[in-house]
Coordinates of C-alpha atoms in Angstrom, one line a residue:
Chain A
M4 CA 28.5 -13.9 -29.6
N5 CA 25.3 -16.3 -31.3
W6 CA 23.8 -13.6 -34.1
S7 CA 21.2 -16.2 -34.8
R8 CA 19.8 -16.3 -31.8
I9 CA 19.8 -13.3 -31.3
L10 CA 17.7 -12.7 -34.3
Q11 CA 15.4 -15.1 -33.7
N12 CA 14.7 -13.3 -31.3
F13 CA 14.2 -10.0 -32.1
N14 CA 10.8 -9.0 -30.1
Y15 CA 13.0 -9.5 -26.4
A16 CA 15.8 -7.7 -28.0
V17 CA 13.8 -4.5 -29.2
S18 CA 12.1 -4.6 -26.3
L19 CA 15.3 -5.0 -23.5
L20 CA 17.0 -1.9 -25.6
L21 CA 13.4 0.2 -25.2
F22 CA 13.4 -0.5 -21.5
L23 CA 16.9 0.4 -21.3
M24 CA 16.8 3.2 -23.1
G25 CA 13.2 4.3 -21.2
L26 CA 14.9 3.9 -17.4
Y27 CA 17.6 5.6 -18.6
T28 CA 15.7 8.8 -19.6
V29 CA 12.7 8.4 -16.3
A30 CA 16.3 8.4 -13.9
V31 CA 18.8 10.7 -16.3
K32 CA 16.8 13.4 -17.5
P33 CA 16.1 16.8 -16.0
N34 CA 12.9 17.6 -17.9
L35 CA 9.5 16.2 -16.4
V36 CA 8.0 15.8 -19.3
K37 CA 10.8 13.9 -20.7
K38 CA 10.8 12.1 -17.8
L39 CA 7.2 11.1 -18.7
M40 CA 7.9 9.7 -22.0
G41 CA 10.7 7.6 -20.7
L42 CA 7.8 6.4 -18.3
N43 CA 5.7 5.9 -21.5
V44 CA 8.4 4.2 -23.7
L45 CA 9.5 1.9 -20.6
E46 CA 5.7 0.8 -20.4
T47 CA 5.8 0.1 -24.1
S48 CA 8.5 -2.5 -23.8
V49 CA 7.0 -4.4 -21.6
F50 CA 4.0 -4.4 -23.7
L51 CA 5.8 -5.4 -26.5
F52 CA 7.6 -8.8 -24.4
I53 CA 4.3 -9.5 -23.4
V54 CA 3.1 -9.8 -26.6
S55 CA 6.0 -11.6 -27.6
I56 CA 5.6 -14.2 -25.0
G57 CA 2.3 -15.1 -26.8
M58 CA 3.4 -15.5 -29.7
V59 CA 3.3 -18.3 -32.4
D60 CA 4.9 -18.5 -35.4
S61 CA 2.0 -18.5 -38.3
G62 CA -0.4 -18.9 -35.6
Q63 CA -3.8 -17.9 -36.3
A64 CA -6.4 -15.5 -33.9
P65 CA -8.0 -17.8 -31.8
V66 CA -11.7 -17.3 -32.4
L67 CA -13.8 -20.8 -32.4
G68 CA -16.3 -20.7 -34.3
G69 CA -18.5 -23.7 -36.3
E70 CA -15.4 -25.7 -37.4
T71 CA -12.6 -26.9 -35.5
L72 CA -9.2 -25.2 -35.3
H73 CA -6.7 -26.9 -37.5
Q74 CA -3.7 -24.6 -37.1
A75 CA -2.2 -23.6 -34.1
V76 CA -3.5 -20.2 -32.5
V77 CA -1.7 -17.4 -30.7
N78 CA -2.1 -17.1 -27.2
P79 CA -5.0 -14.6 -26.3
I80 CA -4.2 -14.0 -23.0
P81 CA -1.6 -11.6 -22.8
Q82 CA -3.9 -9.8 -25.2
A83 CA -5.9 -8.9 -23.0
L84 CA -3.4 -8.1 -20.1
I85 CA -1.9 -5.2 -22.4
L86 CA -5.1 -4.4 -22.7
T87 CA -5.2 -3.4 -19.7
G88 CA -1.7 -2.4 -19.0
I89 CA -1.7 0.1 -22.2
V90 CA -5.5 1.5 -20.1
V91 CA -3.4 1.8 -17.0
A92 CA -0.2 3.7 -18.4
V93 CA -2.6 6.2 -20.6
S94 CA -4.3 7.0 -17.2
T95 CA -1.1 7.2 -15.7
T96 CA 0.3 9.8 -18.0
A97 CA -2.3 11.7 -17.8
V98 CA -2.7 12.1 -13.8
A99 CA 1.3 12.8 -14.2
L100 CA 0.3 15.3 -17.2
S101 CA -1.9 17.0 -15.0
L102 CA 0.4 17.6 -12.9
C103 CA 3.2 18.4 -14.8
L104 CA 1.1 21.6 -16.1
K105 CA 0.4 22.6 -11.9
I106 CA 4.5 22.1 -11.3
H107 CA 4.5 24.5 -14.7
Q108 CA 1.6 26.8 -12.9
K109 CA 3.4 26.6 -9.6
Y110 CA 7.2 26.7 -10.3
D111 CA 7.3 28.5 -14.0
S112 CA 9.8 25.4 -14.9
L113 CA 9.9 21.9 -15.6
D114 CA 13.5 20.8 -14.4
A115 CA 14.0 18.6 -12.0
R116 CA 17.6 19.8 -10.8
E117 CA 15.4 23.1 -10.3
I118 CA 12.0 22.3 -8.8
L119 CA 13.1 18.6 -7.1
G120 CA 16.2 20.5 -5.6
K121 CA 14.2 23.0 -3.2
V122 CA 13.6 20.3 -0.7
V123 CA 12.0 22.0 2.4
F124 CA 12.9 18.8 4.2
Chain B
M15 CA -27.4 -19.1 -4.7
N16 CA -27.9 -17.0 -1.5
A17 CA -26.8 -13.6 -0.1
S18 CA -24.0 -14.8 2.0
F19 CA -22.6 -15.9 -1.5
D20 CA -22.1 -13.0 -3.1
H21 CA -20.7 -10.7 -0.1
P22 CA -16.9 -11.4 -1.3
V23 CA -17.8 -8.8 -5.1
L24 CA -20.3 -7.1 -2.6
I25 CA -17.3 -5.5 -0.8
V26 CA -15.7 -4.5 -4.0
A27 CA -18.4 -3.7 -6.6
I28 CA -20.7 -1.7 -3.4
P29 CA -18.2 1.1 -2.8
L30 CA -17.1 1.0 -6.3
L31 CA -20.8 1.8 -7.4
F32 CA -20.7 4.5 -4.5
A33 CA -17.2 5.9 -5.9
A34 CA -18.9 6.4 -9.9
L35 CA -22.1 8.1 -8.1
C36 CA -20.5 10.2 -5.9
P37 CA -19.8 13.2 -8.5
I38 CA -22.9 12.9 -9.8
V39 CA -24.7 13.3 -6.1
G40 CA -21.9 17.0 -5.6
L41 CA -24.0 18.0 -8.9
F42 CA -27.0 18.7 -6.6
N43 CA -25.5 19.1 -3.2
H44 CA -21.3 19.2 -2.5
R45 CA -22.3 18.8 1.1
L46 CA -24.4 15.7 1.1
C47 CA -21.3 13.7 -0.1
I48 CA -20.4 13.2 2.8
W49 CA -23.1 11.6 4.0
F50 CA -22.9 9.7 0.6
S51 CA -20.1 8.0 1.5
L52 CA -20.6 7.7 4.8
L53 CA -23.1 5.7 4.0
G54 CA -20.8 3.5 1.4
T55 CA -18.2 2.7 3.9
A56 CA -20.8 1.9 6.6
L57 CA -22.4 -0.5 4.0
T58 CA -19.4 -2.1 3.4
S59 CA -17.6 -2.4 6.9
F60 CA -21.1 -4.4 7.8
L61 CA -20.9 -6.8 4.9
T62 CA -16.8 -7.5 5.4
L63 CA -17.5 -7.5 9.6
T64 CA -20.2 -10.1 8.5
L65 CA -17.5 -12.4 7.0
I66 CA -15.7 -13.2 9.9
G67 CA -17.9 -16.0 11.2
G68 CA -16.8 -18.4 7.6
I69 CA -12.8 -17.6 7.9
G70 CA -10.0 -19.7 9.5
P71 CA -6.9 -20.5 9.3
G72 CA -6.8 -23.4 6.7
K73 CA -10.4 -22.4 5.7
S74 CA -10.9 -19.6 3.1
L75 CA -13.7 -18.4 0.9
S76 CA -13.4 -18.7 -2.7
Y77 CA -16.1 -16.9 -5.7
Y78 CA -15.4 -17.1 -8.7
L79 CA -15.7 -13.9 -11.2
G80 CA -18.5 -15.4 -14.0
G81 CA -18.8 -18.6 -12.9
W82 CA -15.4 -19.3 -14.4
E83 CA -13.7 -22.1 -12.9
P84 CA -9.9 -20.6 -11.4
P85 CA -7.8 -21.5 -13.6
W86 CA -9.1 -19.9 -16.2
G87 CA -11.3 -17.3 -14.4
I88 CA -10.6 -14.4 -12.4
E89 CA -10.7 -16.2 -8.4
I90 CA -11.7 -14.1 -5.2
R91 CA -10.5 -16.0 -2.3
I92 CA -10.3 -14.4 1.2
D93 CA -8.3 -16.5 3.7
L94 CA -7.2 -14.9 7.5
F95 CA -4.7 -12.4 5.9
G96 CA -7.0 -11.4 3.5
L97 CA -9.4 -10.9 6.5
L98 CA -7.8 -9.4 8.7
M99 CA -6.6 -6.7 5.9
V100 CA -9.7 -6.1 4.5
C101 CA -11.8 -5.7 8.6
I102 CA -8.6 -3.0 8.8
I103 CA -9.2 -0.7 5.7
A104 CA -13.1 -1.0 5.6
V105 CA -13.3 0.2 9.7
G106 CA -10.3 2.2 9.2
G107 CA -12.1 3.6 5.8
L108 CA -15.4 4.8 7.5
F109 CA -13.2 6.6 10.5
L110 CA -10.9 8.8 7.8
V111 CA -14.2 9.5 6.1
L112 CA -15.8 11.0 8.9
Y113 CA -12.8 12.8 9.8
S114 CA -12.6 14.0 6.8
W115 CA -16.6 16.1 7.0
K116 CA -15.2 18.8 9.0
Y117 CA -11.0 18.7 7.9
M118 CA -11.6 18.8 4.1
Q119 CA -13.6 21.8 4.3
H120 CA -11.2 24.0 5.4
E121 CA -8.6 22.5 3.4
I122 CA -10.0 22.4 0.2
P123 CA -12.4 24.8 -1.8
E124 CA -16.0 23.2 -1.6
A125 CA -16.2 22.3 -5.5
R126 CA -14.0 19.7 -5.3
L127 CA -15.3 17.8 -2.1
P128 CA -17.5 15.3 -4.4
Y129 CA -13.9 14.4 -6.3
Y130 CA -12.4 14.1 -3.5
Y131 CA -14.9 12.0 -1.7
S132 CA -14.9 9.7 -4.9
L133 CA -11.5 8.8 -5.4
L134 CA -11.2 7.9 -1.4
L135 CA -13.5 5.8 -1.9
L136 CA -11.8 4.6 -4.6
I137 CA -8.8 4.1 -3.3
Y138 CA -10.8 2.4 -0.9
T139 CA -12.2 -0.3 -3.3
S140 CA -9.1 -0.8 -4.8
M141 CA -7.4 -1.3 -1.7
L142 CA -10.2 -4.1 -0.9
G143 CA -10.0 -5.5 -4.0
F144 CA -6.1 -5.9 -3.8
C145 CA -6.7 -8.0 -0.5
I146 CA -9.5 -10.3 -1.7
T147 CA -8.6 -11.4 -5.2
G148 CA -6.9 -14.6 -6.1
D149 CA -5.5 -13.9 -9.3
I150 CA -2.1 -12.2 -9.7
F151 CA -3.2 -9.7 -12.5
N152 CA -5.9 -8.8 -11.2
M153 CA -3.7 -7.9 -7.9
F154 CA -2.2 -5.6 -10.4
V155 CA -5.0 -3.6 -11.9
F156 CA -6.6 -2.8 -7.9
M157 CA -2.7 -2.3 -7.7
E158 CA -2.7 0.8 -10.5
I159 CA -6.0 1.8 -9.4
F160 CA -5.1 3.0 -5.3
S161 CA -1.7 4.1 -6.5
I162 CA -2.9 6.3 -9.3
T163 CA -5.6 7.4 -6.4
S164 CA -3.2 8.4 -4.3
Y165 CA -1.0 10.0 -6.1
A166 CA -4.0 12.7 -6.8
L167 CA -5.3 12.8 -3.4
V168 CA -1.3 13.9 -2.7
A169 CA -1.2 16.5 -4.6
I170 CA -5.6 17.3 -3.9
S171 CA -4.4 20.7 -2.0
G172 CA -2.8 22.1 -5.1
E173 CA -0.1 23.2 -3.1
K174 CA 3.3 23.8 -4.1
E175 CA 5.2 21.4 -2.4
A176 CA 1.2 18.8 -2.3
V177 CA 2.3 18.7 -6.7
R178 CA 5.6 18.0 -6.5
A179 CA 5.8 15.8 -3.6
A180 CA 2.9 14.3 -5.8
F181 CA 4.8 13.8 -9.1
K182 CA 8.0 12.2 -7.4
Y183 CA 5.7 9.7 -5.6
L184 CA 4.5 9.5 -9.0
L185 CA 7.7 8.7 -10.4
M186 CA 8.9 6.2 -8.2
G187 CA 5.2 4.4 -8.4
A188 CA 4.9 4.0 -11.6
T189 CA 8.5 2.6 -12.3
S190 CA 7.7 0.2 -9.3
S191 CA 3.9 -1.2 -11.1
V192 CA 6.1 -1.1 -14.2
C193 CA 8.5 -3.6 -12.4
I194 CA 5.3 -5.6 -11.5
L195 CA 4.0 -5.6 -14.6
L196 CA 7.2 -7.4 -16.4
A197 CA 7.6 -9.5 -13.1
I198 CA 4.0 -11.2 -13.9
T199 CA 4.4 -11.5 -17.5
F200 CA 8.2 -13.7 -16.6
L201 CA 5.8 -15.6 -14.1
Y202 CA 3.3 -16.2 -17.1
S203 CA 5.7 -16.9 -19.4
V204 CA 7.3 -19.7 -17.7
T205 CA 3.6 -21.0 -15.6
G206 CA 1.3 -20.1 -18.1
S207 CA -0.9 -19.2 -15.5
L208 CA -2.2 -16.3 -13.0
N209 CA -4.1 -18.0 -10.6
M210 CA -2.3 -17.8 -7.1
L211 CA -2.9 -21.3 -5.9
D212 CA -2.4 -22.7 -9.1
T213 CA 0.9 -20.5 -9.8
S214 CA 1.6 -22.0 -6.9
N215 CA 1.2 -25.9 -7.5
I216 CA 3.2 -25.1 -10.5
L217 CA 5.9 -23.4 -9.6
R218 CA 6.2 -26.7 -7.1
H219 CA 7.1 -29.0 -9.5
L220 CA 9.1 -26.0 -12.1
S221 CA 11.3 -27.7 -14.2
P222 CA 14.7 -26.7 -13.7
D223 CA 15.2 -24.7 -16.8
Y224 CA 12.9 -22.2 -15.7
V225 CA 13.7 -21.6 -12.6
K226 CA 15.8 -18.7 -13.2
V227 CA 12.8 -16.9 -15.0
S228 CA 11.1 -17.7 -12.0
L229 CA 13.7 -16.3 -9.5
V230 CA 13.8 -13.1 -11.8
A231 CA 10.1 -11.8 -11.3
L232 CA 10.6 -13.0 -7.8
L233 CA 13.0 -10.4 -7.0
L234 CA 11.3 -8.1 -9.4
F235 CA 8.0 -8.8 -8.0
V236 CA 10.0 -7.8 -4.2
T237 CA 11.7 -4.9 -5.9
G238 CA 8.4 -3.6 -7.3
F239 CA 5.9 -3.8 -4.0
S240 CA 9.1 -2.5 -1.9
V241 CA 8.8 0.6 -3.5
K242 CA 4.6 0.6 -2.9
A243 CA 5.5 -0.2 1.2
A244 CA 8.5 2.1 1.4
L245 CA 11.0 -0.3 2.7
F246 CA 14.3 1.3 3.3
P247 CA 16.2 2.2 0.4
V248 CA 13.4 2.8 -1.8
H249 CA 11.2 4.9 1.0
V250 CA 12.6 8.2 0.0
W251 CA 9.1 9.2 -2.0
L252 CA 7.3 8.9 2.1
P253 CA 8.1 11.0 4.4
E254 CA 7.6 14.4 2.1
A255 CA 4.2 13.1 0.3
H256 CA 2.8 11.8 3.5
A257 CA 3.8 15.2 5.2
I258 CA 2.5 18.0 2.9
A259 CA -0.7 15.7 2.0
P260 CA -3.8 16.6 3.4
S261 CA -4.3 15.0 7.3
P262 CA -6.7 12.3 6.5
V263 CA -5.1 11.3 2.8
S264 CA -2.1 10.9 5.4
A265 CA -3.3 9.0 8.0
L266 CA -4.9 7.1 5.0
L267 CA -1.0 6.4 3.2
S268 CA 0.4 5.7 6.1
A269 CA -2.4 3.4 7.7
L270 CA -3.9 1.5 5.1
V271 CA -2.0 2.3 1.5
I272 CA 2.1 1.7 2.3
K273 CA 0.6 -1.7 3.7
M274 CA -0.7 -2.9 0.4
G275 CA 2.9 -3.0 -0.4
V276 CA 3.2 -5.1 2.4
F277 CA 0.5 -7.1 1.6
G278 CA 1.6 -7.9 -1.5
I279 CA 4.8 -9.1 -0.7
F280 CA 3.7 -11.7 1.6
R281 CA 1.2 -13.0 -1.2
I282 CA 4.3 -13.0 -3.8
L283 CA 6.5 -14.3 -1.1
F284 CA 4.4 -16.9 0.9
T285 CA 1.2 -17.3 -1.0
V286 CA 2.9 -17.4 -4.6
Y287 CA 6.0 -18.9 -3.9
G288 CA 6.0 -20.0 -1.3
A289 CA 7.2 -23.1 0.9
G290 CA 6.8 -25.3 -2.1
F291 CA 9.2 -23.5 -4.3
S292 CA 11.8 -23.0 -1.4
H293 CA 12.1 -27.2 -2.1
V294 CA 12.9 -26.2 -5.6
S295 CA 15.6 -23.5 -5.2
A296 CA 17.7 -22.3 -2.0
N297 CA 17.3 -18.6 -3.6
W298 CA 14.0 -18.2 -2.0
K299 CA 15.7 -17.9 1.5
T300 CA 18.5 -16.5 1.0
L301 CA 16.1 -13.9 -0.8
S302 CA 13.7 -13.2 2.2
G303 CA 16.7 -13.4 4.8
I304 CA 17.8 -10.4 2.2
V305 CA 14.5 -8.3 2.9
A306 CA 14.6 -9.5 6.2
W307 CA 17.5 -7.1 6.7
A308 CA 16.4 -4.4 4.9
A309 CA 14.0 -4.4 7.2
A310 CA 15.6 -4.3 10.0
L311 CA 17.6 -1.3 9.0
A312 CA 14.1 0.5 8.0
I313 CA 13.5 0.0 11.7
L314 CA 16.4 1.8 12.6
V315 CA 16.5 4.6 10.3
G316 CA 13.4 5.5 10.2
A317 CA 13.5 5.5 13.6
S318 CA 16.3 8.1 13.7
F319 CA 15.3 10.5 11.2
A320 CA 12.3 10.3 13.1
V321 CA 14.0 11.5 16.7
A322 CA 15.6 14.5 14.4
Q323 CA 12.4 15.9 13.1
K324 CA 11.0 19.4 14.0
D325 CA 7.7 18.6 12.0
L326 CA 5.4 17.2 13.9
K327 CA 3.7 15.5 10.6
L328 CA 7.1 14.6 9.2
M329 CA 8.1 12.9 12.5
I330 CA 5.2 10.6 12.1
A331 CA 6.0 9.9 8.9
Y332 CA 8.8 8.6 9.3
S333 CA 7.9 6.4 12.3
S334 CA 5.7 4.9 9.2
V335 CA 8.9 3.8 7.5
S336 CA 10.4 2.3 10.9
H337 CA 7.0 0.2 11.8
I338 CA 6.9 -0.8 7.6
G339 CA 10.2 -2.4 8.7
Y340 CA 8.9 -3.8 11.6
I341 CA 6.2 -5.5 9.7
I342 CA 7.9 -6.8 6.8
L343 CA 10.6 -8.4 9.7
G344 CA 8.0 -9.9 11.4
I345 CA 6.4 -11.4 8.0
C346 CA 10.2 -12.4 6.8
L347 CA 12.1 -14.5 9.5
L348 CA 10.3 -17.3 8.5
S349 CA 8.7 -18.7 11.5
Y350 CA 5.2 -18.4 12.3
H351 CA 4.9 -16.5 15.4
G352 CA 7.1 -13.9 13.7
M353 CA 4.7 -13.8 11.2
A354 CA 1.3 -13.5 13.4
G355 CA 3.6 -10.2 15.2
G356 CA 3.7 -8.5 11.6
F357 CA 0.4 -9.2 11.2
Y358 CA -0.9 -8.1 14.1
N359 CA 1.6 -5.3 13.7
I360 CA -0.2 -3.9 10.7
L361 CA -3.7 -3.9 12.9
A362 CA -1.5 -1.4 15.8
H363 CA 0.3 1.0 13.2
A364 CA -3.2 1.3 11.7
M365 CA -4.5 1.8 14.5
G366 CA -1.9 3.9 15.9
K367 CA -0.7 5.6 13.0
A368 CA -3.6 6.7 12.1
C369 CA -4.6 8.3 15.3
F370 CA -1.3 10.6 14.8
F371 CA -2.0 11.6 11.8
L372 CA -5.6 12.5 12.7
V373 CA -4.1 14.2 15.7
A374 CA -2.1 15.8 13.9
G375 CA -4.5 16.8 11.6
C376 CA -6.5 18.7 14.9
F377 CA -4.0 20.7 15.7
I378 CA -3.3 21.7 12.4
Y379 CA -7.3 22.7 11.9
K380 CA -7.5 24.2 15.5
K381 CA -4.1 26.3 15.7
G382 CA -2.3 26.0 12.5
L383 CA 0.9 24.0 14.7
R384 CA 2.8 22.1 12.9
K385 CA 6.4 22.2 15.0
I386 CA 6.6 20.2 17.8
E387 CA 8.5 22.5 19.7
D388 CA 5.3 25.0 19.0
L389 CA 2.8 22.5 21.1
K390 CA 3.4 23.8 24.3
G391 CA 0.7 23.3 26.8
L392 CA -1.2 21.8 24.3
G393 CA -2.8 19.3 26.5
R394 CA -4.5 21.5 29.0
I395 CA -6.1 23.2 25.6
M396 CA -7.2 20.1 23.7
P397 CA -7.1 17.1 26.2
L398 CA -9.3 14.7 24.0
S399 CA -7.1 15.1 21.3
S400 CA -4.0 15.0 22.8
G401 CA -4.8 12.1 25.5
A402 CA -6.1 10.2 22.6
F403 CA -2.2 11.1 21.0
A404 CA -0.4 10.1 24.2
L405 CA -2.6 6.6 24.5
A406 CA -1.8 6.3 20.5
S407 CA 2.2 6.6 21.6
L408 CA 2.3 3.6 23.5
S409 CA 1.5 1.6 20.7
V410 CA 4.0 2.9 18.6
I411 CA 6.7 2.6 21.2
G412 CA 5.0 -1.1 22.1
L413 CA 4.6 -0.7 26.1
P414 CA 2.1 -3.3 27.3
P415 CA -0.9 -3.6 27.2
S416 CA -1.0 -2.2 23.7
A417 CA -1.7 -3.7 20.2
G418 CA 2.0 -2.6 19.7
F419 CA 3.5 -4.3 22.6
I420 CA 1.5 -8.4 21.8
A421 CA 3.3 -7.3 18.0
K422 CA 6.5 -6.3 19.0
W423 CA 6.6 -9.6 21.5
N424 CA 5.5 -11.7 18.8
I425 CA 8.2 -10.3 16.1
L426 CA 10.6 -10.6 19.3
W427 CA 10.0 -14.4 20.1
G428 CA 10.1 -15.0 15.8
C429 CA 13.4 -13.7 16.2
V430 CA 14.3 -16.8 18.9
D431 CA 12.3 -18.9 17.1
S432 CA 14.7 -18.9 14.0
K433 CA 17.7 -17.9 16.6
K434 CA 18.5 -14.2 14.7
Y435 CA 19.4 -12.4 17.7
V436 CA 20.5 -9.5 16.4
F437 CA 17.4 -9.0 15.3
M438 CA 16.3 -8.8 18.4
A439 CA 18.5 -6.4 19.2
V440 CA 17.2 -4.1 16.6
V441 CA 13.8 -4.7 17.2
L442 CA 14.4 -3.6 21.1
A443 CA 16.6 -0.4 20.0
G444 CA 13.7 0.5 17.6
S445 CA 11.1 0.8 20.4
I446 CA 13.8 2.7 22.4
L447 CA 14.4 5.1 20.0
A448 CA 10.4 5.1 19.2
A449 CA 9.9 6.3 22.7
V450 CA 12.7 9.2 22.1
Y451 CA 10.3 10.6 19.9
C452 CA 6.7 9.2 20.7
L453 CA 7.2 11.4 24.4
K454 CA 9.5 14.3 22.7
V455 CA 5.9 15.2 21.8
V456 CA 4.1 13.7 25.4
Y457 CA 6.6 15.8 26.8
Y458 CA 5.9 19.3 24.6
L459 CA 2.0 18.5 25.1
F460 CA 1.2 18.1 28.6
F461 CA 4.3 19.2 30.8
T462 CA 5.4 22.2 29.6
G463 CA 4.1 25.9 28.7
P464 CA 1.9 28.0 30.4
R465 CA 0.6 26.6 33.7
L466 CA -2.6 28.4 34.0
D467 CA -5.9 27.6 36.3
N468 CA -8.3 29.7 33.7
T469 CA -7.2 27.5 30.7
R470 CA -10.1 27.5 28.2
I471 CA -10.6 24.2 26.5
E472 CA -10.7 24.7 22.7
E473 CA -11.5 20.9 21.2
A474 CA -11.6 20.2 17.8
P475 CA -15.1 19.1 16.3
A476 CA -16.2 15.9 17.1
A477 CA -16.8 15.1 13.8
M478 CA -12.5 14.3 14.2
C479 CA -11.9 13.8 18.2
I480 CA -14.2 10.9 17.9
P481 CA -12.4 8.9 15.5
A482 CA -8.8 10.0 16.9
A483 CA -10.2 8.6 20.2
L484 CA -11.8 6.1 18.9
L485 CA -8.5 4.4 17.0
S486 CA -6.8 5.2 20.2
L487 CA -8.9 3.4 22.2
G488 CA -8.5 0.5 19.9
T489 CA -5.2 -0.1 20.2
L490 CA -5.8 -0.8 23.7
I491 CA -8.7 -2.8 23.5
F492 CA -6.5 -5.3 20.4
G493 CA -3.6 -5.0 22.6
I494 CA -5.9 -6.5 25.6
F495 CA -7.8 -8.7 24.1
S496 CA -5.4 -9.8 21.4
G497 CA -6.1 -13.3 22.1
T498 CA -9.2 -14.2 19.6
I499 CA -6.8 -12.5 17.0
I500 CA -3.3 -14.2 17.8
P501 CA -3.5 -17.7 18.0
A502 CA -6.1 -17.8 14.6
L503 CA -2.9 -15.7 12.8
N504 CA -0.5 -18.4 14.1
S505 CA -1.9 -21.3 13.2
A506 CA -3.0 -19.7 9.8
S507 CA 1.1 -19.0 9.5
R508 CA 1.9 -22.9 10.9
I509 CA -0.4 -24.0 7.5
L510 CA 1.5 -21.4 5.2
M511 CA 4.8 -22.4 6.3
I512 CA 4.5 -26.3 5.9
K513 CA 2.2 -26.6 2.4

């Protein structure tokens, strides 16, 4: 195994790890709030990945001032993308948490085995 | 700049404005919201229908937001397929708002009505935006808006089952959204562009080092959009969510929202990757073949489950799983007749299925009946809504001269074109199963129950019957006059395949 390659692409390795952790939590954990946390970890891993693809070593902020840029600049588009992505993730979480509150009121439980298990159909 | 030039933006901007203002109108008068939303949807429908003349096969309408040219700015691009979708959404949404007027007064507390209409207009806006955008990330944003609003709309009644169904829908929907975002990232990392046409051009000349990454992106896109479209292995959220939501919401979700997933698959497979990418990698054809097989299984599984259901709305929901299969099968046959048939089935299914759910809503509103066996003899008590159901079942089954028949005929033609005879058998078997589940309901409605001479007619309010009746008439009209749309769809598909 080529460890130096992995260390060079440390961001990607962490993002993959977070992605798998998030997916595992969403799929396996029975507690609905934990599932939501997993969903947030999943989303964060993708955000990390998006920022990483735009990164340039010792790159500058791409602000066009009066003088021309001498150094390499980072790609601003991925940053704009995650900003939108974060807004989307926050609103999904808000809706999901309010649904969690409702579920707790109606079922007196947040355990997926008790709630989703009682499938009427 | 003349007025018509700004139209493409107004289609999204007007309903968005109305959605934002709806709760404010609701502060003064809850009942005023319905008229306000009707005005918004009617205005949008009018603007959408005025686009029809300017777009044809190979002729699309573009608008650059903020004046930025395509590879950099967001482009709004309406081609023939997008136009078909926006027309269905705009006019269908108008009918559903009209239907909601009486039904939702009965279903949710009056204080919550302004929020309901606001959500309805928001989902309407985002679906229109999804279909006309030419930018992949913009598509993602619109997709998230309609996903989040649909979770809220499923849960709007606040009942025990509704909240649970909404949460299940949310978990699957949010995970699939993450998939699509990841796919966009992968695609952006190898192409450096988010504009669909630009990306398509770059993919055509993609260096072999990047082909694997772009294939992973394609796979993630298709997986993500399959969840949104409720394609067979990942359809599990659909039946519960669609059956439990209030009837106008079920109609909206079944007729329009799941079609957005289909349209997403179509946009990615054909507009972005498309024939150009198939020269770079043969795996593109393999993947569309796999999707076609999943769709074929969806037809059979959805229809078989629909036959087994006792609950009317649940039966209709499973029938949607089957029809999504038809649409995706048609699109993924890689034959232009099949694609035209698939898109015509989007129209036919939107009308037929919306009519089904609206009629089911009429039964619930008037009689509180959900079970199919309880509908005995209801055809004599509620003749207009039951008649609409019977007429729409012709289209759902696919009998001539309805729109469903034209769609299935073209899909069969596509199967012959691409020499996939197994799929022909699947399409026909699906139709037979559809006949079983639809005609069972028609049988209970008209041919059982007491035959009394002095039956009193107790029809649902006109605001509920008329949209249902118009939609069922629509299936007949678009079946008889399909000659205007099918040739255009055929040539547009041919251009797309050759490109």
